[in-house]
Amino acid sequence: MRLTVPLLAVLTAALATPACKGEEKKDLLAFPDGYQPQTADLTFNKERLEAFNAMSDDERDAFVKELQGQAGQFKGQAVLISGNGLGETVEDYQHGDYEVVAHTPDGVLYEITIEYKIFTNRAAGKALSPHRPLEFTGTLIDLRYESTSKPRRLYVRVKADTLTTITK
């Protein structure tokens, strides 16, 4: 009788535990495969950010001026942090009536991360999924690179032409 209760408990636990089928477990919180800020064809992927990082201050200024002159040519990917509407009295309202704040949580190159302020219309901004990766194209408004701070950061402001959540 003394052995029956522990033996019964062991057998019940063994039968109640599901068997492993050898399948890989999918990380439910992982970003979709389409979110690749380091390797995708973006304005600041790992390769292009490395070239930008190696430029002198004058070369960077010239590069930024060139990007600002190319309407609709800026491409980026980031993770949505927040979004909010802009009133007509706000200075940035001229770029769009909705502001999306996004960032690359992991360094694109070394520890360098990118913080984005993306301006769009209210309908496009409200349609985005919170804390999910997004992809956008647009026109560069302004860029500020903090090369002396640790970790280094790139602050980018873009007027978006297209703005979508990455789902695949």
mmCIF file of C-alpha atoms in Angstrom:
data_model
loop_
_atom_site.group_PDB
_atom_site.id
_atom_site.type_symbol
_atom_site.label_atom_id
_atom_site.label_comp_id
_atom_site.label_asym_id
_atom_site.label_seq_id
_atom_site.Cartn_x
_atom_site.Cartn_y
_atom_site.Cartn_z
ATOM 1 C CA MET A 1 0.000 0.000 0.000
ATOM 2 C CA ARG A 2 2.876 2.359 0.766
ATOM 3 C CA LEU A 3 4.271 1.930 -2.767
ATOM 4 C CA THR A 4 0.945 2.176 -4.552
ATOM 5 C CA VAL A 5 0.415 5.930 -4.127
ATOM 6 C CA PRO A 6 3.899 7.006 -5.341
ATOM 7 C CA LEU A 7 3.790 4.458 -8.171
ATOM 8 C CA LEU A 8 0.362 5.704 -9.208
ATOM 9 C CA ALA A 9 1.621 9.318 -9.164
ATOM 10 C CA VAL A 10 4.628 8.465 -11.362
ATOM 11 C CA LEU A 11 2.507 6.556 -13.886
ATOM 12 C CA THR A 12 -0.091 9.333 -14.038
ATOM 13 C CA ALA A 13 2.597 11.976 -14.634
ATOM 14 C CA ALA A 14 4.204 9.887 -17.372
ATOM 15 C CA LEU A 15 0.899 9.365 -19.166
ATOM 16 C CA ALA A 16 -0.226 12.985 -18.800
ATOM 17 C CA THR A 17 2.993 14.416 -20.263
ATOM 18 C CA PRO A 18 2.763 14.853 -24.050
ATOM 19 C CA ALA A 19 5.417 13.179 -26.134
ATOM 20 C CA CYS A 20 7.886 15.324 -28.061
ATOM 21 C CA LYS A 21 7.595 14.918 -31.800
ATOM 22 C CA GLY A 22 10.987 16.382 -32.617
ATOM 23 C CA GLU A 23 9.495 19.486 -34.228
ATOM 24 C CA GLU A 24 11.206 22.811 -33.714
ATOM 25 C CA LYS A 25 9.263 25.168 -31.523
ATOM 26 C CA LYS A 26 8.330 28.411 -33.200
ATOM 27 C CA ASP A 27 9.052 31.539 -31.184
ATOM 28 C CA LEU A 28 5.696 33.286 -31.084
ATOM 29 C CA LEU A 29 7.268 36.637 -30.201
ATOM 30 C CA ALA A 30 9.845 36.573 -33.003
ATOM 31 C CA PHE A 31 9.601 39.130 -35.783
ATOM 32 C CA PRO A 32 8.441 37.922 -39.222
ATOM 33 C CA ASP A 33 11.085 36.771 -41.697
ATOM 34 C CA GLY A 34 10.484 39.902 -43.796
ATOM 35 C CA TYR A 35 11.900 42.122 -41.050
ATOM 36 C CA GLN A 36 15.604 42.256 -41.925
ATOM 37 C CA PRO A 37 16.957 45.768 -41.206
ATOM 38 C CA GLN A 38 20.553 44.557 -41.545
ATOM 39 C CA THR A 39 20.343 42.756 -44.884
ATOM 40 C CA ALA A 40 17.282 44.070 -46.764
ATOM 41 C CA ASP A 41 17.650 46.592 -49.600
ATOM 42 C CA LEU A 42 17.230 49.674 -47.399
ATOM 43 C CA THR A 43 18.783 53.134 -47.327
ATOM 44 C CA PHE A 44 20.583 52.253 -44.073
ATOM 45 C CA ASN A 45 21.201 48.523 -43.960
ATOM 46 C CA LYS A 46 24.406 47.127 -42.433
ATOM 47 C CA GLU A 47 26.550 47.657 -45.536
ATOM 48 C CA ARG A 48 25.364 51.206 -46.270
ATOM 49 C CA LEU A 49 25.514 52.224 -42.618
ATOM 50 C CA GLU A 50 29.117 51.033 -42.492
ATOM 51 C CA ALA A 51 29.943 53.272 -45.467
ATOM 52 C CA PHE A 52 28.082 56.191 -43.838
ATOM 53 C CA ASN A 53 29.935 55.621 -40.559
ATOM 54 C CA ALA A 54 33.292 55.777 -42.363
ATOM 55 C CA MET A 55 32.516 59.156 -44.005
ATOM 56 C CA SER A 56 33.905 62.442 -42.754
ATOM 57 C CA ASP A 57 31.472 65.061 -41.416
ATOM 58 C CA ASP A 58 31.530 66.978 -44.713
ATOM 59 C CA GLU A 59 30.901 63.800 -46.714
ATOM 60 C CA ARG A 60 27.990 62.910 -44.432
ATOM 61 C CA ASP A 61 26.462 66.376 -44.876
ATOM 62 C CA ALA A 62 26.730 66.059 -48.663
ATOM 63 C CA PHE A 63 25.227 62.556 -48.533
ATOM 64 C CA VAL A 64 22.277 63.784 -46.443
ATOM 65 C CA LYS A 65 21.669 66.712 -48.840
ATOM 66 C CA GLU A 66 21.667 64.238 -51.732
ATOM 67 C CA LEU A 67 19.140 61.989 -49.957
ATOM 68 C CA GLN A 68 16.899 64.961 -49.149
ATOM 69 C CA GLY A 69 16.803 65.848 -52.844
ATOM 70 C CA GLN A 70 15.550 62.400 -53.874
ATOM 71 C CA ALA A 71 11.797 62.411 -53.288
ATOM 72 C CA GLY A 72 10.365 59.031 -52.328
ATOM 73 C CA GLN A 73 13.707 57.204 -52.414
ATOM 74 C CA PHE A 74 14.289 56.592 -48.693
ATOM 75 C CA LYS A 75 13.537 52.997 -47.611
ATOM 76 C CA GLY A 76 13.477 51.688 -44.062
ATOM 77 C CA GLN A 77 12.297 49.025 -41.642
ATOM 78 C CA ALA A 78 11.722 49.464 -37.928
ATOM 79 C CA VAL A 79 9.541 48.405 -35.013
ATOM 80 C CA LEU A 80 6.621 50.661 -34.106
ATOM 81 C CA ILE A 81 6.883 52.326 -30.703
ATOM 82 C CA SER A 82 3.960 54.746 -30.838
ATOM 83 C CA GLY A 83 1.899 56.973 -33.048
ATOM 84 C CA ASN A 84 -0.100 60.140 -32.488
ATOM 85 C CA GLY A 85 -2.005 62.741 -34.393
ATOM 86 C CA LEU A 86 -0.588 66.200 -34.998
ATOM 87 C CA GLY A 87 -2.559 69.420 -34.732
ATOM 88 C CA GLU A 88 -2.370 72.157 -37.332
ATOM 89 C CA THR A 89 -0.364 74.343 -34.961
ATOM 90 C CA VAL A 90 2.451 71.774 -34.623
ATOM 91 C CA GLU A 91 5.472 72.595 -36.781
ATOM 92 C CA ASP A 92 5.728 69.072 -38.254
ATOM 93 C CA TYR A 93 2.094 69.134 -39.429
ATOM 94 C CA GLN A 94 3.371 70.290 -42.825
ATOM 95 C CA HIS A 95 4.812 66.781 -43.373
ATOM 96 C CA GLY A 96 1.664 64.886 -42.350
ATOM 97 C CA ASP A 97 -1.094 64.900 -39.763
ATOM 98 C CA TYR A 98 0.123 61.718 -38.031
ATOM 99 C CA GLU A 99 3.528 60.983 -36.497
ATOM 100 C CA VAL A 100 4.837 57.420 -36.107
ATOM 101 C CA VAL A 101 7.791 56.781 -33.783
ATOM 102 C CA ALA A 102 9.752 53.606 -34.566
ATOM 103 C CA HIS A 103 13.221 52.183 -33.984
ATOM 104 C CA THR A 104 15.536 49.269 -34.669
ATOM 105 C CA PRO A 105 15.741 47.531 -31.278
ATOM 106 C CA ASP A 106 18.962 45.707 -32.153
ATOM 107 C CA GLY A 107 22.016 47.390 -33.611
ATOM 108 C CA VAL A 108 22.085 47.528 -37.396
ATOM 109 C CA LEU A 109 25.874 47.885 -37.392
ATOM 110 C CA TYR A 110 27.821 47.213 -34.207
ATOM 111 C CA GLU A 111 25.738 48.972 -31.536
ATOM 112 C CA ILE A 112 24.350 51.644 -33.898
ATOM 113 C CA THR A 113 20.557 51.825 -33.726
ATOM 114 C CA ILE A 114 18.194 53.956 -35.776
ATOM 115 C CA GLU A 115 15.348 56.034 -34.324
ATOM 116 C CA TYR A 116 12.680 57.090 -36.842
ATOM 117 C CA LYS A 117 9.992 59.759 -36.833
ATOM 118 C CA ILE A 118 7.773 58.995 -39.786
ATOM 119 C CA PHE A 119 5.113 61.467 -40.887
ATOM 120 C CA THR A 120 2.054 60.208 -42.734
ATOM 121 C CA ASN A 121 -1.719 60.633 -42.876
ATOM 122 C CA ARG A 122 -3.984 59.573 -40.035
ATOM 123 C CA ALA A 123 -5.519 56.598 -41.904
ATOM 124 C CA ALA A 124 -2.127 55.025 -42.681
ATOM 125 C CA GLY A 125 -0.793 55.630 -39.171
ATOM 126 C CA LYS A 126 -3.848 54.249 -37.364
ATOM 127 C CA ALA A 127 -3.770 51.060 -39.487
ATOM 128 C CA LEU A 128 -0.375 49.991 -38.099
ATOM 129 C CA SER A 129 -0.127 47.178 -35.554
ATOM 130 C CA PRO A 130 1.405 48.215 -32.222
ATOM 131 C CA HIS A 131 4.912 46.950 -31.437
ATOM 132 C CA ARG A 132 5.157 45.185 -34.795
ATOM 133 C CA PRO A 133 7.738 45.733 -37.527
ATOM 134 C CA LEU A 134 6.896 48.129 -40.309
ATOM 135 C CA GLU A 135 8.321 48.989 -43.690
ATOM 136 C CA PHE A 136 8.188 52.369 -45.357
ATOM 137 C CA THR A 137 9.370 54.444 -48.287
ATOM 138 C CA GLY A 138 9.415 58.195 -48.440
ATOM 139 C CA THR A 139 11.412 61.392 -48.553
ATOM 140 C CA LEU A 140 14.128 62.196 -46.038
ATOM 141 C CA ILE A 141 13.358 65.361 -44.056
ATOM 142 C CA ASP A 142 16.260 65.406 -41.640
ATOM 143 C CA LEU A 143 19.011 63.163 -40.308
ATOM 144 C CA ARG A 144 21.162 63.522 -37.203
ATOM 145 C CA TYR A 145 23.993 61.118 -36.380
ATOM 146 C CA GLU A 146 25.402 60.949 -32.865
ATOM 147 C CA SER A 147 28.780 59.419 -33.635
ATOM 148 C CA THR A 148 30.450 60.314 -30.337
ATOM 149 C CA SER A 149 27.821 58.979 -27.926
ATOM 150 C CA LYS A 150 27.700 55.374 -26.765
ATOM 151 C CA PRO A 151 25.677 53.658 -28.060
ATOM 152 C CA ARG A 152 25.752 55.556 -31.339
ATOM 153 C CA ARG A 153 22.391 56.536 -32.785
ATOM 154 C CA LEU A 154 20.988 57.746 -36.042
ATOM 155 C CA TYR A 155 17.887 59.971 -35.767
ATOM 156 C CA VAL A 156 15.932 60.037 -39.018
ATOM 157 C CA ARG A 157 12.804 62.008 -39.952
ATOM 158 C CA VAL A 158 10.927 60.852 -43.040
ATOM 159 C CA LYS A 159 7.762 61.913 -44.852
ATOM 160 C CA ALA A 160 6.276 58.532 -45.812
ATOM 161 C CA ASP A 161 4.778 57.698 -49.191
ATOM 162 C CA THR A 162 4.040 54.077 -48.226
ATOM 163 C CA LEU A 163 3.834 52.636 -44.730
ATOM 164 C CA THR A 164 2.848 49.024 -43.992
ATOM 165 C CA THR A 165 3.134 46.446 -41.230
ATOM 166 C CA ILE A 166 5.450 43.543 -42.107
ATOM 167 C CA THR A 167 3.493 40.317 -41.685
ATOM 168 C CA LYS A 168 5.596 37.727 -43.532
#
